[in-house]
Short mmCIF file of C-alpha atoms and ligand atoms in Angstrom, two decimals:
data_model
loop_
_atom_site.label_atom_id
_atom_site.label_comp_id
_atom_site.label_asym_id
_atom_site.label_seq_id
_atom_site.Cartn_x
_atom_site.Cartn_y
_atom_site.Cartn_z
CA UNK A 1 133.22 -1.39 33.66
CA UNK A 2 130.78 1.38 34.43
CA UNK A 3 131.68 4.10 36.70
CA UNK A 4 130.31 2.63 40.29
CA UNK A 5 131.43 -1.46 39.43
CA UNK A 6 134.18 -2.91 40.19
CA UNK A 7 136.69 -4.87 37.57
CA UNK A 8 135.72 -8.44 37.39
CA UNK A 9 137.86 -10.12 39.90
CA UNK A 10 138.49 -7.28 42.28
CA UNK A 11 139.27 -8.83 45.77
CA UNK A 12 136.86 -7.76 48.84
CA UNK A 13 138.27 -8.23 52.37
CA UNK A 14 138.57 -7.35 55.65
CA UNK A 15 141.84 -7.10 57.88
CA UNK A 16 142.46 -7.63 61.70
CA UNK A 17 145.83 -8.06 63.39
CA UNK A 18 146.95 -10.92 66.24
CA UNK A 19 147.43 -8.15 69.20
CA UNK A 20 143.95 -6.51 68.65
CA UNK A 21 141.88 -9.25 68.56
CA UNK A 22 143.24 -12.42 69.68
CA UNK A 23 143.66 -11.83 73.77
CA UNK A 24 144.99 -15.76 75.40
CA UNK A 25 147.94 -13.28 75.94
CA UNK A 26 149.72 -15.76 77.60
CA UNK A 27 148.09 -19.06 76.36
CA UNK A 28 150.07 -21.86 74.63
CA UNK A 29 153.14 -20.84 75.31
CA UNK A 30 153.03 -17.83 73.75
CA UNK A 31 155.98 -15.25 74.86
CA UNK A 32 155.94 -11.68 75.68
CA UNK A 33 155.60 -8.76 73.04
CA UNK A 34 156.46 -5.30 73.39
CA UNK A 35 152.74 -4.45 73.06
CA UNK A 36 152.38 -7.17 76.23
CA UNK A 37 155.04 -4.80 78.20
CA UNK A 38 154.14 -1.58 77.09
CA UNK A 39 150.52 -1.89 77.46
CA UNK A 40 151.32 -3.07 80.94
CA UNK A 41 153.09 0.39 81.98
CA UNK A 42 151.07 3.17 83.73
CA UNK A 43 150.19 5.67 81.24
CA UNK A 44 150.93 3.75 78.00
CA UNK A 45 147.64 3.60 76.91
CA UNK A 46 144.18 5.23 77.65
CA UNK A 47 142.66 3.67 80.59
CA UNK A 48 145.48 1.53 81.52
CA UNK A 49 143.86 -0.74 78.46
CA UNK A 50 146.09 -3.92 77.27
CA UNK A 51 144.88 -6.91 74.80
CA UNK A 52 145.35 -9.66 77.62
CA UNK A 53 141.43 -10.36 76.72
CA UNK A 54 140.67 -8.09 73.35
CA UNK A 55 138.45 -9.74 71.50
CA UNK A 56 138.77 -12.91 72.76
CA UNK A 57 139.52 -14.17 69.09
CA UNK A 58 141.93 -16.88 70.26
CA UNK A 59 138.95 -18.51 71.28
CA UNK A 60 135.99 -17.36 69.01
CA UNK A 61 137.70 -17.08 65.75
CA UNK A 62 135.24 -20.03 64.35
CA UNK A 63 132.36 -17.48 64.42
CA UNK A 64 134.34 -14.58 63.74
CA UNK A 65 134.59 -16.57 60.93
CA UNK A 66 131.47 -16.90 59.88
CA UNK A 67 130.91 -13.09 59.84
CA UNK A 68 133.40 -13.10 57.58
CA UNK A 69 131.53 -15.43 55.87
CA UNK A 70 127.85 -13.94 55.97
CA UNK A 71 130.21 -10.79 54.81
CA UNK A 72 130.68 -12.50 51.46
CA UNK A 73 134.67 -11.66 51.65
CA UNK A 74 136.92 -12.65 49.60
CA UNK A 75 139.58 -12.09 51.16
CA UNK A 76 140.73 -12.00 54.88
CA UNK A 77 144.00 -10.04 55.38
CA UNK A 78 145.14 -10.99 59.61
CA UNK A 79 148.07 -11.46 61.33
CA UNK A 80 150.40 -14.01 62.87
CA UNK A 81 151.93 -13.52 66.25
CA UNK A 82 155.70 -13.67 66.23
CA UNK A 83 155.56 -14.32 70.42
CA UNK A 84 153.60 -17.41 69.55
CA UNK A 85 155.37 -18.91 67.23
CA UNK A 86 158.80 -18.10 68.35
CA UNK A 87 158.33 -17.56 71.75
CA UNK A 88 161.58 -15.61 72.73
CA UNK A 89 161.47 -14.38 69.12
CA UNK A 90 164.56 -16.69 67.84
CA UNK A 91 165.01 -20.33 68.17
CA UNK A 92 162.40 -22.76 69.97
CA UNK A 93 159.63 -23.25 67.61
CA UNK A 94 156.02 -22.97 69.66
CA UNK A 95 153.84 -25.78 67.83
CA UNK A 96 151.29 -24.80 69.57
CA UNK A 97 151.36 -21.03 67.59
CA UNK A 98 151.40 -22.72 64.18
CA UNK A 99 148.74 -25.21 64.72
CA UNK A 100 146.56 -22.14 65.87
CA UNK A 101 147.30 -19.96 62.50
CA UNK A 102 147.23 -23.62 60.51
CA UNK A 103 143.50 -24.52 61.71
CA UNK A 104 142.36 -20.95 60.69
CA UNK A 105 144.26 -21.01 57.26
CA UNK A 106 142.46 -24.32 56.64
CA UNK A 107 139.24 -23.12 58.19
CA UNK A 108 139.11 -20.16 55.91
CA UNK A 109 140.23 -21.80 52.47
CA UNK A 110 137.19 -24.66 53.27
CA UNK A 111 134.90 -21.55 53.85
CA UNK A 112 136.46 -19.96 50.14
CA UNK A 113 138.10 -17.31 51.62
CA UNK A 114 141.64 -16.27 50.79
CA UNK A 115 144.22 -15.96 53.56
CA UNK A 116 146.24 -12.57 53.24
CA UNK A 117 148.80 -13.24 56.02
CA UNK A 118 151.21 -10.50 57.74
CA UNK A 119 154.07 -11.57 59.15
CA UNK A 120 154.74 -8.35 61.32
CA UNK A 121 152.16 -6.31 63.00
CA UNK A 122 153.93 -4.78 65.74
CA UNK A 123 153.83 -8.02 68.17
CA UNK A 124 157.87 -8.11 68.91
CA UNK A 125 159.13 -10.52 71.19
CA UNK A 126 160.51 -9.08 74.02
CA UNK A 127 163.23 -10.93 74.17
CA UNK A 128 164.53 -9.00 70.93
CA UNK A 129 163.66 -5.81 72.00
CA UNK A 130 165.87 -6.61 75.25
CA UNK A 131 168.33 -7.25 72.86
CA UNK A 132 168.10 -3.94 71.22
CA UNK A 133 164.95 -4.25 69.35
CA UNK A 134 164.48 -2.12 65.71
CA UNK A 135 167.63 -0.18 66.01
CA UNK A 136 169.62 -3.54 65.92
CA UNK A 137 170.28 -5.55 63.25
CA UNK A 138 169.80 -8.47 64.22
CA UNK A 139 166.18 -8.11 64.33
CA UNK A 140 166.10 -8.23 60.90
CA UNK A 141 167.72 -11.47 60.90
CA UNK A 142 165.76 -12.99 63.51
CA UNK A 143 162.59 -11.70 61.42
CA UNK A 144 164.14 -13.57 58.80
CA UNK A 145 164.52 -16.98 60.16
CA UNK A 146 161.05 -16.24 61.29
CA UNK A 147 159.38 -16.11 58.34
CA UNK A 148 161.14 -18.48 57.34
CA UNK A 149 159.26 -21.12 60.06
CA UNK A 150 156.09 -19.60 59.49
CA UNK A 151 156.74 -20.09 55.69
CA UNK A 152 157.65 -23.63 56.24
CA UNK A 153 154.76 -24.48 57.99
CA UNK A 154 152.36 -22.27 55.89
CA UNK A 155 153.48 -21.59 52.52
CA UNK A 156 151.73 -24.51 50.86
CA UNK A 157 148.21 -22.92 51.41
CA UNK A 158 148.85 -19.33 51.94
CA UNK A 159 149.51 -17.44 49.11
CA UNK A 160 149.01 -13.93 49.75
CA UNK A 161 152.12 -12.55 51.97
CA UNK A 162 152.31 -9.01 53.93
CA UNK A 163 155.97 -8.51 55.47
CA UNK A 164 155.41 -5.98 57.31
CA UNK A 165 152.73 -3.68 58.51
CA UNK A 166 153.36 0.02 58.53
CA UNK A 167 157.19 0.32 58.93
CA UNK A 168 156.49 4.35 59.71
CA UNK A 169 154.75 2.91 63.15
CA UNK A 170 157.24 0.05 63.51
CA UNK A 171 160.19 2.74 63.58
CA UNK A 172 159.01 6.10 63.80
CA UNK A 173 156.01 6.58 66.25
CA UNK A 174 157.69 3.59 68.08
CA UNK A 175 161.27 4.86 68.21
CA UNK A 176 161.19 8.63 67.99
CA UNK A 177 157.49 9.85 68.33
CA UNK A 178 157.29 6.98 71.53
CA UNK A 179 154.07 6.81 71.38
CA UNK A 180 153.75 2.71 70.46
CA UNK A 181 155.96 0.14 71.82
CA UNK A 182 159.00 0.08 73.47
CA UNK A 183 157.96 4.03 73.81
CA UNK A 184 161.42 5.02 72.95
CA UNK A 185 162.42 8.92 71.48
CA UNK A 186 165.47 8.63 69.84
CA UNK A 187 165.93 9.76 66.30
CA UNK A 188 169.27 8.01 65.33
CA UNK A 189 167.48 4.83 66.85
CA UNK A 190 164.30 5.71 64.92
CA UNK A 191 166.18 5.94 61.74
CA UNK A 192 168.69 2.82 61.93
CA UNK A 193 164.91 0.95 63.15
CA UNK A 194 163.36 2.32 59.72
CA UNK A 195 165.99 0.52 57.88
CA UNK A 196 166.15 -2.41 59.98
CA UNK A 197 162.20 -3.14 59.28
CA UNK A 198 162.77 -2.46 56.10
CA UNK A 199 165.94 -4.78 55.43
CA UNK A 200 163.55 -7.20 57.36
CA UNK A 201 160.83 -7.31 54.99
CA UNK A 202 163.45 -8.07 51.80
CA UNK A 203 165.29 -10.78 53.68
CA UNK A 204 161.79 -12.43 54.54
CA UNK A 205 160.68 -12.06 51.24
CA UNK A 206 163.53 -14.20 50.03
CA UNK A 207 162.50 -16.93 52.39
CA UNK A 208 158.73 -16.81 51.77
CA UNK A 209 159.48 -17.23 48.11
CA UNK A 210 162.19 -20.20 48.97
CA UNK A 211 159.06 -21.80 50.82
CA UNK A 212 155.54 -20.70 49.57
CA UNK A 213 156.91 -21.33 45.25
CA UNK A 214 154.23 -18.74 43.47
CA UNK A 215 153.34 -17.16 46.50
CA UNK A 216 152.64 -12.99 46.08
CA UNK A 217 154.29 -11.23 48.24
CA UNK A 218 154.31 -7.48 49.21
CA UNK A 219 154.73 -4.79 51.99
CA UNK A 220 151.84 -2.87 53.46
CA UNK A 221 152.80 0.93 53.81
CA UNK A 222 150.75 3.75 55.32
CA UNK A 223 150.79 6.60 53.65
CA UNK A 224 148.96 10.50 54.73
CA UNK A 225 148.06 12.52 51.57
CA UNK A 226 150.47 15.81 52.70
CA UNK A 227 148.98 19.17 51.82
CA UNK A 228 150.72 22.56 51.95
CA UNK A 229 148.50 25.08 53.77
CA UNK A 230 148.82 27.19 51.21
CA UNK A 231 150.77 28.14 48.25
CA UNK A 232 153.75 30.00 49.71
CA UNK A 233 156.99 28.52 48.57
CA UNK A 234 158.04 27.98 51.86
CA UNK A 235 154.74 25.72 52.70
CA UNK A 236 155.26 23.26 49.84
CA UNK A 237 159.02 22.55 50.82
CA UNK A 238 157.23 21.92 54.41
CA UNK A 239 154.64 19.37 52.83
CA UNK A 240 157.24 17.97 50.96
CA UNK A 241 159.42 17.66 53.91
CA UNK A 242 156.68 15.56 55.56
CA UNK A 243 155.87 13.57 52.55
CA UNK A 244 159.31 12.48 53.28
CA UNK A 245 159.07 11.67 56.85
CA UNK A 246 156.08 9.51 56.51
CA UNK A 247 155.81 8.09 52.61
CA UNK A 248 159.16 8.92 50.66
CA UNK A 249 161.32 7.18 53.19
CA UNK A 250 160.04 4.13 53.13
CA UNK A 251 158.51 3.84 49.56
CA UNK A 252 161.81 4.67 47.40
CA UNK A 253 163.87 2.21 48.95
CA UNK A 254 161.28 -0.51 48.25
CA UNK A 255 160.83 0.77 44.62
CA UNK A 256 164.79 0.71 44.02
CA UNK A 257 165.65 4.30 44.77
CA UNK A 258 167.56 4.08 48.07
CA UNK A 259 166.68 7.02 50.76
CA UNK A 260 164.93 10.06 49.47
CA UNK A 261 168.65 12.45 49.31
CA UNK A 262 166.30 15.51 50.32
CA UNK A 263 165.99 13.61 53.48
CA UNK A 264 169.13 12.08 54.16
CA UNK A 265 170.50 16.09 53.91
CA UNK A 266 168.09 17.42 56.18
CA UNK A 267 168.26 14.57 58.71
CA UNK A 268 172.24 14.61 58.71
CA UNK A 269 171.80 18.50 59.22
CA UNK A 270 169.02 17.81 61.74
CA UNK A 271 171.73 15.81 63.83
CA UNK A 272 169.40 12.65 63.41
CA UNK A 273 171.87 10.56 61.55
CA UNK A 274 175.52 11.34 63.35
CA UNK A 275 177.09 8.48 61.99
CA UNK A 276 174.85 8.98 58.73
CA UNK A 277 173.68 5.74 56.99
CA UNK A 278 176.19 3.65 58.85
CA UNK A 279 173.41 1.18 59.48
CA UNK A 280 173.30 0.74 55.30
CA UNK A 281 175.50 -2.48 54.80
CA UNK A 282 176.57 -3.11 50.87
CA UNK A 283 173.78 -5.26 48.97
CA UNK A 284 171.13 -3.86 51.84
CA UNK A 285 169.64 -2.14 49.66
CA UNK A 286 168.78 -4.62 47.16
CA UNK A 287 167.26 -6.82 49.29
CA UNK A 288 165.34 -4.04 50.32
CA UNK A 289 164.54 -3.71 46.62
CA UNK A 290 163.66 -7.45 45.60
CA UNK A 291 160.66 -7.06 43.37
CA UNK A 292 157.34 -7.15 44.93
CA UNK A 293 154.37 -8.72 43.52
CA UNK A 294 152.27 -6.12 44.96
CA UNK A 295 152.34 -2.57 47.33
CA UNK A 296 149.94 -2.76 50.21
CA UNK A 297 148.34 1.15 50.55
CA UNK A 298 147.15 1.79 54.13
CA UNK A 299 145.26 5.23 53.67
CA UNK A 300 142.94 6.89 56.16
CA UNK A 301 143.55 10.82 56.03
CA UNK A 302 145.60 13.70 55.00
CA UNK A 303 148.12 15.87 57.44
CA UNK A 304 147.91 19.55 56.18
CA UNK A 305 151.11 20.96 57.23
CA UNK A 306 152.93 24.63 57.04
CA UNK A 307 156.82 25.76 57.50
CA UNK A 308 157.94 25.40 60.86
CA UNK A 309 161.14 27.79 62.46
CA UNK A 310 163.93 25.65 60.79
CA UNK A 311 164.10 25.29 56.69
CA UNK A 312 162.72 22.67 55.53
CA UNK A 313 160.99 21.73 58.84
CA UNK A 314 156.95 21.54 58.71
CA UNK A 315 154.06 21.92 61.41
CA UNK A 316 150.93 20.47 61.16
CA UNK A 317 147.68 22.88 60.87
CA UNK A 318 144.87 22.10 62.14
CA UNK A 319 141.86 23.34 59.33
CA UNK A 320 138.24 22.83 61.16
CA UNK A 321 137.08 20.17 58.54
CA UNK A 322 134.46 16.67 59.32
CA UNK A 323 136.57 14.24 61.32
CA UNK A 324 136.36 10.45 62.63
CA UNK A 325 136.25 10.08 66.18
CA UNK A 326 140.27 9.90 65.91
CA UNK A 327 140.00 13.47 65.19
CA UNK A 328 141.61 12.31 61.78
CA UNK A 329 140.35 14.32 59.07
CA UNK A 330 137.74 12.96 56.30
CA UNK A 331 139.75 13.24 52.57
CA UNK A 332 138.54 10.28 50.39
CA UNK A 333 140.15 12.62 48.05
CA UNK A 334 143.89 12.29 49.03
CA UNK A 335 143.53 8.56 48.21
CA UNK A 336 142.57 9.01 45.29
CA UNK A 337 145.42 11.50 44.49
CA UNK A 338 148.11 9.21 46.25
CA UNK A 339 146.77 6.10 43.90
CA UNK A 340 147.10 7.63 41.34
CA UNK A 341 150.72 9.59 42.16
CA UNK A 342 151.63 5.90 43.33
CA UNK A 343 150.68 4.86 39.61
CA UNK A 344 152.33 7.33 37.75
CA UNK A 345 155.54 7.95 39.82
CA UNK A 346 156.17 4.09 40.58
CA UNK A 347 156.38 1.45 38.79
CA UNK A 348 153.72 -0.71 40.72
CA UNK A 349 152.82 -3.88 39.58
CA UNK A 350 149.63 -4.07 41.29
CA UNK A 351 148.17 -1.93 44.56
CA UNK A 352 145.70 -3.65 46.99
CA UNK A 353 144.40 -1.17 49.28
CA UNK A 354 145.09 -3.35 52.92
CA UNK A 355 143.68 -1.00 55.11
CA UNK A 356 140.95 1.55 54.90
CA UNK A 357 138.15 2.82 57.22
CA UNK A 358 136.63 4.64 60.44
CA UNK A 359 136.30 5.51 63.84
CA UNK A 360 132.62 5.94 64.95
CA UNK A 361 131.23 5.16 68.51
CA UNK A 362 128.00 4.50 67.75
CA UNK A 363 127.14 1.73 70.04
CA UNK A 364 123.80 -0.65 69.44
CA UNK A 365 120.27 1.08 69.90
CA UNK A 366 117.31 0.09 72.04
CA UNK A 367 116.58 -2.06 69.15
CA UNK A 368 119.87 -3.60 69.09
CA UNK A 369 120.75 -1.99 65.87
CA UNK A 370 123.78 -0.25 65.36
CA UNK A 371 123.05 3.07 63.17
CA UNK A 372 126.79 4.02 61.76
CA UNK A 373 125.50 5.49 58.73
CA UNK A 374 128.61 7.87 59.27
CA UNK A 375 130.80 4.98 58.54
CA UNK A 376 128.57 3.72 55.75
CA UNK A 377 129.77 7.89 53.91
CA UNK A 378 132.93 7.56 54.53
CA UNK A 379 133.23 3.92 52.78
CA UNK A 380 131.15 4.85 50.20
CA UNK A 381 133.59 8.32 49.01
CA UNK A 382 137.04 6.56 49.61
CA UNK A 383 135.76 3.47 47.27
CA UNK A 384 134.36 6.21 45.05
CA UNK A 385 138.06 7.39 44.83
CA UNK A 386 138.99 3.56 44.46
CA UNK A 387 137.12 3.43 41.22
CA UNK A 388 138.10 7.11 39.95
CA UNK A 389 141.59 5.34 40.67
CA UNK A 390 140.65 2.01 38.76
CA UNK A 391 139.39 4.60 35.80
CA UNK A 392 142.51 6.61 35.85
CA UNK A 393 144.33 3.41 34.54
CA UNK A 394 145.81 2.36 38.67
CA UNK A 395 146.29 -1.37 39.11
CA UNK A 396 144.38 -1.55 42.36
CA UNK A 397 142.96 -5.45 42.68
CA UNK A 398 141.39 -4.86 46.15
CA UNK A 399 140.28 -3.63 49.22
CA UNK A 400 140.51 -4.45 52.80
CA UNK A 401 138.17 -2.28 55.08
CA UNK A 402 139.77 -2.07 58.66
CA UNK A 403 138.75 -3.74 60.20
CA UNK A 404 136.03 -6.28 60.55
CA UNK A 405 135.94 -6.05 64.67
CA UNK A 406 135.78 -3.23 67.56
CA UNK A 407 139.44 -3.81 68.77
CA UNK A 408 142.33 -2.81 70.57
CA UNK A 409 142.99 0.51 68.90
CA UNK A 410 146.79 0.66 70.62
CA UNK A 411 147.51 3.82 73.00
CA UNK A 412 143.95 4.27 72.56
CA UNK A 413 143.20 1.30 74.10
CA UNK A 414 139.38 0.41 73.55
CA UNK A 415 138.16 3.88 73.06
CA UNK A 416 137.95 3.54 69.26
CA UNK A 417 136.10 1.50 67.46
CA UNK A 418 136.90 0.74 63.51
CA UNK A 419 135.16 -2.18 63.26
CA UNK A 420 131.98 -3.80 60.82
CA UNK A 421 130.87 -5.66 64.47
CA UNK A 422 130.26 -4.14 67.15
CA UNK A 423 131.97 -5.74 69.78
CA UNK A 424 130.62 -5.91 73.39
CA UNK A 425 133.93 -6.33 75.45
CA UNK A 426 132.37 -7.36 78.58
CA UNK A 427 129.90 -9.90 76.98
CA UNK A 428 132.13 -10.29 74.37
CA UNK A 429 128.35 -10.60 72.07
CA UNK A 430 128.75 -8.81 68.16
CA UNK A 431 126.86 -6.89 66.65
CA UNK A 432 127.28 -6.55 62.75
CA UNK A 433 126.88 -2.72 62.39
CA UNK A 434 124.75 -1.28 59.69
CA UNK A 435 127.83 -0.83 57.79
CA UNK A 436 128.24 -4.34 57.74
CA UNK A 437 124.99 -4.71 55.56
CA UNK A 438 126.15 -2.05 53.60
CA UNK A 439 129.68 -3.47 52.36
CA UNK A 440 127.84 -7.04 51.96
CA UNK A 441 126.15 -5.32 49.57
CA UNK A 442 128.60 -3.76 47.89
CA UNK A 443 130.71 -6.99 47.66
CA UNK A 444 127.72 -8.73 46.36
CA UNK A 445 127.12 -6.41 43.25
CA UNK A 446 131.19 -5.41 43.00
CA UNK A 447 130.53 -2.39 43.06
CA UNK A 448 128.63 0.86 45.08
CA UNK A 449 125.53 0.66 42.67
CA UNK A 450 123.47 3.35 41.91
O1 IFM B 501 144.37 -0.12 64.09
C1 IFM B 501 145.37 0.38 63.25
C2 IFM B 501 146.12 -0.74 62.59
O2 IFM B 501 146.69 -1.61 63.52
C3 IFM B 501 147.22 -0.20 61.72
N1 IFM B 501 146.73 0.80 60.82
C4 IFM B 501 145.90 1.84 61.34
C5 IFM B 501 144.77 1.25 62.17
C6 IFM B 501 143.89 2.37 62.74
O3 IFM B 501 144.64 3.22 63.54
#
C-alpha cells in the first residue's frame, strides 16, 4: 500500500437516511414519527421546514440509484423507516413498508452494490413516544421485535446491519439538549433514553443474527474529537468531562466496560441521575455488550472546550478557525487522532467510517456546474487522515461520505446542504456536484492519487 491508496478491498459508499430523503410522508400506510410531529410544530425547525416532500426519494429512488451507480460505490449505507413498517411502531406489520425497502435491496444487489441497512435513524413512531418514548423501556423492546420483522423479511440479502444511528442524538440532543424530536429537556429522561437506545441496539442485534445467519452487524456512533483550550489542569478535566458526555458514555458500554464511573459520579452529583442507574436491569449490560462485528465512526469536527463554574463541568470555546457552513469547525486531524485512540484503547474488530463530510451552499452556476471545490478539501484531508489511520495499523474497511443528496438537514430544515447532488427542491432536478467527480475518482483508483 503506498501512502495515498487504499487497502485492496476497502469499501466506498455513500449514506442517506429514510426521513431526509424519502418524503410520501404519509404514503402506504406509513404512521407518524416524531420527526413527522416535531417538524410540524412552530419553531421546530428553520423555516417551518418538515420532510413531507424531501427529496422525493420514495418515488425517484430508481435514479437516485443510478447516481449511486455512475458513483462507482460500493457500498450504500440508508435507512429503513420504523413508521412504515410498523406503523404504530409495535404490532401490525405494513407490507407495503417492506416491499418498498425489499425492491431497493434487490435493485441495488442487481446493480453490485452492497446494502448497509440502519435500523434506527431517528424516525420513532409516535405511537411509542406517546407511550413514553426513549426514557421507557419498552422502546427497547418494541425496537426489538422490530428488527426482528425487518430481519425476517430482509436478512437473506442484507448483510451489512447498523442498529442504531447516533445514540448521543437519539437521547441527548433529543431528550435533554431538545433540540431534535420529541424536543424534550430532561436530564434523568435523557440518561434512562441513552441506555434505553443502547439496550435497544444489543437486543436487536440478537434478533438480526437469529435471522440474517453471517450477517455483520454493528452500531454507528458519533463521536467530536474534544480538545482542552489549553493546558491548565483544570481545562483537561473539562475536555475530559465532555469526552464523556458525547463519546465515553456510549462507547464503553458497547466495548464491555459499563458507564464511564467518572460520569456516573458527576451526573449523580449533578442531580441528573436521582434514582442513579435504576434504569440498569441485571444482564442489561451484556446485551449491551454482545460482540460487534464492526464500530460505525460518525466524525465531522472537534468541540474545543474549557472549565466551566462547577468542577468538572466544561464550556465550549469558540477559536476563529475555517468552518463548514454549520459553523462546525474543519479538523481532519481529530479523526485521525480518534481512529487511532479508538484502535489502541478498544479492542475493535474492524471500524467503517459511516458518516463523514460537509456543508457548502454552493448552488449550480450559469453553466449548470456546481463549483464545491471547498467540499472536494475537506474530503480530500479527512481521507488523508483515513489512510494515516490505515498506516498507523487501524482496522478501518471503509468509508461512507454523507451523504450522497442535498437533504433534510433536521432543525435546520433545508438550509444545509451535505450532499454529492445538488438537489433542486422545487424541481426536484440533481445536479452531481463537482465533488461528485472528484470521489468517483477516488473510488476508481482506491485511493486520493497523487
Ligand atoms: O444529517 C446528519 C445525519 O442524519 C446524522 N449525522 C450527522 C449528519 C449531519 O448533521
Amino acid at each position: 500500500m503506498t501512502r495515498t491508496t487504499f487497502p485492496a478491498g476497502f469499501v466506498w459508499g455513500a449514506a442517506t437516511s429514510a426521513y431526509q430523503i424519502e418524503g410520501a410522508a404519509r404514503a402506504d400506510g406509513r404512521g407518524e414519527s416524531i420527526w413527522d410531529r416535531f417538524s410540524h410544530t412552530p419553531g421546530k425547525t428553520q423555516g417551518g421546514a418538515s420532510g413531507d416532500i424531501a427529496c422525493d426519494h420514495y418515488r425517484r429512488w430508481r435514479d437516485d440509484f443510478a447516481l449511486l451507480a455512475n458513483l462507482g460505490a460500493g457500498a450504500y449505507r440508508f435507512s429503513i423507516a420504523w413508521p412504515r413498517i410498523l406503523p404504530s411502531g409495535r404490532g401490525q406489520v405494513n407490507q407495503a413498508g417492506l416491499d418498498f425497502y425489499r425492491r431497493q435491496v434487490d435493485d441495488l444487489l442487481r446493480r453490485g452494490i452492497t446494502p448497509y441497512v440502519t435500523l434506527y435513524h431517528w424516525d420513532l413512531p409516535v405511537a411509542l413516544e406517546d407511550a413514553g418514548g426513549w426514557p421507557a423501556r419498552a422502546t427497547a423492546e418494541a425496537f426489538a421485535a422490530y428488527a426482528d420483522v425487518v430481519a425476517q423479511a430482509l436478512g437473506d440479502r442484507v448483510k451489512h446491519w447498523i442498529t442504531i444511528n447516533e445514540p448521543w442524538c437519539v437521547s441527548m440532543l433529543s431528550y435533554q439538549v431538545g433540540a431534535h424530536a420529541p424536543g424534550r429537556q430532561d436530564w434523568p429522561a435523557a440518561l434512562a433514553a441513552s441506555h434505553h437506545t443502547l439496550l435497544a441496539h444489543g437486543m436487536a442485534e440478537a434478533e438480526i443474527r437469529r435471522s440474517s445467519p453471517g450477517a455483520q452487524v454493528g452500531i454507528a456512533l458519533n463521536f467530536t474529537a474534544s480538545v482542552p483550550a489549553s493546558d491548565s489542569q483544570a481545562d483537561h478535566e473539562a475536555a475530559r468531562a465532555f469526552d464523556g458526555y458525547f463519546n465515553r458514555w456510549f462507547l464503553d458500554p458497547v466495548c464491555g466496560r459499563g458507564y464511564p464511573s467518572d460520569m456516573v459520579a458527576g451526573y449523580m452529583e449533578a442531580g441528573h441521575l436521582p434514582d442513579g442507574l435504576s434504569f440498569v436491569r441485571p444482564g442489561d449490560m451484556d446485551i449491551i455488550a454482545a460482540p460487534t462485528d464492526f464500530l460505525g465512526v460518525n466524525y465531522y469536527t472537534r468541540e474545543v472546550v474549557a472549565a466551566a463554574a462547577r468542577p468538572g463541568a466544561w464550556q465550549p470555546v469558540y477559536l476563529d478557525t475555517p468552518r463548514t457552513a454549520m459553523g462546525w469547525e474543519i479538523y481532519p486531524e481529530g479523526l485521525f487522532q480518534l481512529l487511532r485512540r479508538l484502535h489502541r484503547a478498544y479492542d475493535l474488530p474492524k471500524i467503517y467510517l459511516t458518516e463523514n463530510g460537509v456543508s457548502y451552499l454552493d448552488a449550480p452556476g450559469e453553466d449548470g456546474r456546481v463549483r464545491d471545490g471547498r467540499r472536494i478539501d475537506y474530503l480530500r484531508e479527512h481521507l488523508d487522515a483515513c489512510l494515516r489511520a490505515i498506516a498507523a495499523g487501524v482496522p478501518l474497511a471503509g468509508y461512507f461520505q454523507w451523504s450522497l443528496l442535498d437533504n433534510f438537514e433536521w432543525g435546520h430544515g433545508y438550509a444545509q446542504r451535505f450532499g454529492a447532488v445538488y438537489v433542486d427542491y422545487a424541481t426536484q432536478r440533481r445536479t452531481p456536484k463537482d465533488s461528485f467527480f472528484w470521489y468517483r475518482d477516488v473510488i476508481a483508483r482506491n485511493g486520493l492519487g497523487g
